[in-house]
Short mmCIF file of C-alpha atoms in Angstrom, two decimals:
data_model
loop_
_atom_site.label_atom_id
_atom_site.label_comp_id
_atom_site.label_asym_id
_atom_site.label_seq_id
_atom_site.Cartn_x
_atom_site.Cartn_y
_atom_site.Cartn_z
CA HIS A 1 1.67 -2.36 -13.22
CA ALA A 2 2.68 0.67 -15.23
CA HIS A 3 3.55 4.05 -13.78
CA PHE A 4 2.74 7.09 -15.89
CA ASN A 5 4.32 10.51 -16.21
CA LEU A 6 3.07 12.48 -19.21
CA SER A 7 5.66 15.25 -18.83
CA ASP A 8 9.41 15.73 -19.07
CA GLU A 9 9.37 16.76 -15.41
CA PRO A 10 10.83 14.42 -12.77
CA THR A 11 7.47 14.10 -10.93
CA ILE A 12 3.74 13.98 -11.61
CA LEU A 13 2.98 16.79 -9.15
CA ASN A 14 1.96 19.20 -11.95
CA HIS A 15 -0.44 16.68 -13.51
CA THR A 16 -4.16 16.69 -12.77
CA LEU A 17 -6.26 13.60 -12.12
CA LYS A 18 -9.98 12.95 -12.33
CA ILE A 19 -11.64 9.73 -11.10
CA GLU A 20 -15.39 9.21 -10.95
CA SER A 21 -15.75 7.94 -7.38
CA ASP A 22 -17.66 8.80 -4.21
CA LYS A 23 -15.65 6.59 -1.86
CA ILE A 24 -12.30 5.02 -1.20
CA LEU A 25 -11.41 1.95 0.81
CA LYS A 26 -10.44 2.59 4.42
CA THR A 27 -7.18 0.87 5.36
CA ASP A 28 -5.26 -0.10 8.44
CA GLU A 29 -1.77 1.19 9.27
CA TYR A 30 -0.31 -1.34 6.78
CA LEU A 31 -2.56 -0.01 3.99
CA VAL A 32 -4.68 -3.17 3.93
CA PRO A 33 -8.40 -2.46 3.35
CA ASN A 34 -10.45 -3.25 6.44
CA GLY A 35 -13.90 -3.47 4.80
CA GLU A 36 -15.00 0.09 5.53
CA TYR A 37 -15.40 2.96 3.08
CA LEU A 38 -14.53 6.65 3.37
CA ASN A 39 -16.68 9.24 1.61
CA VAL A 40 -14.43 11.48 -0.52
CA GLU A 41 -16.73 14.51 -0.64
CA LYS A 42 -14.98 17.72 0.49
CA THR A 43 -11.65 15.90 1.03
CA ALA A 44 -8.40 15.82 -0.94
CA PHE A 45 -9.47 12.36 -2.13
CA ASP A 46 -12.38 13.87 -4.10
CA LEU A 47 -11.20 13.59 -7.70
CA ASN A 48 -14.60 13.90 -9.37
CA THR A 49 -13.22 17.02 -11.04
CA HIS A 50 -9.62 17.44 -12.18
CA LYS A 51 -7.33 18.17 -9.23
CA LYS A 52 -3.65 19.03 -9.29
CA LEU A 53 -1.74 16.07 -7.86
CA ASP A 54 0.59 18.32 -5.86
CA ASP A 55 -2.43 19.51 -3.86
CA VAL A 56 -3.75 15.97 -3.40
CA ILE A 57 -0.51 14.20 -2.49
CA LYS A 58 0.68 16.83 0.00
CA ASP A 59 -2.63 17.00 1.87
CA GLN A 60 -2.34 15.90 5.53
CA LEU A 61 -5.13 13.32 5.21
CA VAL A 62 -3.46 11.73 2.17
CA GLN A 63 -0.07 11.69 3.92
CA VAL A 64 -1.35 9.49 6.78
CA ASN A 65 0.29 6.04 6.48
CA ALA A 66 0.89 6.21 2.71
CA LYS A 67 3.01 9.39 2.26
CA GLY A 68 0.95 9.98 -0.89
CA LEU A 69 -1.72 8.16 -2.83
CA ASP A 70 -1.95 4.42 -2.29
CA HIS A 71 -5.71 4.13 -2.09
CA GLY A 72 -8.49 2.05 -3.56
CA TYR A 73 -11.13 4.11 -5.37
CA ILE A 74 -14.55 2.50 -5.87
CA LEU A 75 -15.75 3.60 -9.29
CA LYS A 76 -19.09 4.94 -10.48
CA GLY A 77 -20.45 6.16 -13.79
CA ASN A 78 -18.14 5.60 -16.75
CA LYS A 79 -15.48 3.87 -14.61
CA THR A 80 -12.70 6.12 -15.85
CA ALA A 81 -9.57 7.83 -14.63
CA HIS A 82 -8.24 10.84 -16.57
CA LEU A 83 -4.62 11.88 -16.05
CA LYS A 84 -3.72 15.19 -17.73
CA TYR A 85 -0.61 17.31 -18.20
CA ASP A 86 -0.91 20.38 -20.43
CA ASN A 87 -2.34 18.99 -23.68
CA LYS A 88 -1.30 15.37 -22.96
CA ASN A 89 -3.95 12.95 -21.73
CA LEU A 90 -4.31 9.40 -20.51
CA ILE A 91 -7.82 8.06 -20.02
CA VAL A 92 -8.16 4.61 -18.47
CA THR A 93 -11.59 2.99 -18.77
CA THR A 94 -12.27 -0.32 -17.07
CA MET A 95 -14.93 -2.89 -16.28
CA TYR A 96 -13.34 -3.52 -12.85
CA PRO A 97 -15.06 -2.02 -9.80
CA GLY A 98 -12.08 0.06 -8.73
CA PHE A 99 -8.67 1.59 -9.24
CA GLN A 100 -5.79 1.29 -6.84
CA VAL A 101 -4.03 4.64 -7.27
CA TYR A 102 -0.36 4.74 -6.30
CA SER A 103 1.83 7.84 -6.56
CA MET A 104 5.29 6.24 -6.15
CA ASN A 105 5.70 7.19 -2.51
CA HIS A 106 9.02 5.39 -2.10
CA LEU A 107 12.30 5.72 -3.92
CA VAL A 108 13.19 3.00 -6.40
CA LYS A 109 16.75 2.18 -7.38
CA GLN A 110 16.47 1.41 -11.05
CA GLU A 111 18.17 2.80 -14.12
CA LEU A 112 15.98 4.95 -16.32
CA LEU A 113 16.42 6.19 -19.87
CA ASN A 114 18.28 9.43 -20.58
CA ASP A 115 20.06 9.41 -17.20
CA ARG A 116 16.82 10.24 -15.38
CA LYS A 117 16.65 9.44 -11.69
CA PHE A 118 13.65 8.22 -9.75
CA GLU A 119 12.25 10.80 -7.38
CA TYR A 120 9.35 10.57 -4.99
CA HIS A 121 6.16 10.76 -7.05
CA ALA A 122 7.99 10.20 -10.34
CA GLY A 123 4.90 8.52 -11.79
CA ILE A 124 1.42 7.36 -10.96
CA ALA A 125 -0.14 3.92 -11.28
CA LEU A 126 -3.84 3.58 -12.07
CA GLU A 127 -4.42 -0.11 -11.39
CA PRO A 128 -7.86 -1.43 -12.39
CA GLN A 129 -8.81 -4.22 -10.01
CA PHE A 130 -11.19 -5.78 -7.54
CA GLU A 131 -11.01 -4.43 -4.02
CA PRO A 132 -7.71 -5.44 -2.41
CA ASN A 133 -8.22 -7.91 0.44
CA GLY A 134 -11.57 -8.92 -1.07
CA ILE A 135 -10.83 -12.57 -0.35
CA ASN A 136 -11.14 -11.76 3.38
CA ILE A 137 -14.07 -9.33 3.26
CA LYS A 138 -17.43 -10.87 2.35
CA HIS A 139 -19.13 -7.68 1.05
CA PHE A 140 -16.27 -6.89 -1.36
CA ASN A 141 -16.29 -8.31 -4.88
CA GLN A 142 -14.82 -11.78 -4.67
CA PRO A 143 -11.80 -12.30 -6.94
CA ILE A 144 -12.23 -16.07 -7.17
CA LEU A 145 -12.65 -17.75 -10.52
CA ARG A 146 -14.19 -21.16 -10.05
CA LYS A 147 -14.00 -24.06 -12.46
CA GLY A 148 -16.43 -23.48 -15.31
CA ASP A 149 -16.83 -19.74 -14.61
CA LYS A 150 -16.05 -17.31 -17.39
CA TYR A 151 -13.93 -14.25 -16.80
CA TYR A 152 -14.00 -11.24 -19.08
CA LEU A 153 -13.07 -7.78 -17.93
CA GLU A 154 -11.61 -5.14 -20.20
CA THR A 155 -9.40 -2.13 -19.55
CA ILE A 156 -8.63 0.43 -22.24
CA TYR A 157 -5.73 2.92 -22.10
CA HIS A 158 -6.29 5.90 -24.40
CA VAL A 159 -3.35 8.30 -24.81
CA PHE A 160 -3.85 11.47 -26.85
CA GLU A 161 -3.10 15.16 -27.21
CA ASN A 162 -5.63 17.96 -27.50
#
């Protein structure tokens, strides 16, 4: 999956993010969804309006287990995520039921262009997908494609300036 940083800054902490979602997947201490949902209203996880990622990622509730965002958002409405930095925008629209949102909470040892170094929260992944661990949880969407079934889901990445 791709990690995005729309700025020249070493992290995404000054970006804002909006995701149309009322709930996230509750996870165990290993970040595996356990079948329960958490309502995002009045929490740092509520991204129904643009929120600065620094405020989200550093929130105590978000820091539990994941040290940042590594959460499954169940989508509603237009099924979009909107990442913004100044006048730069990325809108991801999907037919999948959710996004796994990951804010690079661990250091990665990899060479980058222009002598840049990875830092914590250097980018953010917006991964359209079925609910993780769905194979083990009956009320989640089942990610099994059986012989003869057709599979068509689309995700669109729109990058622009305004």
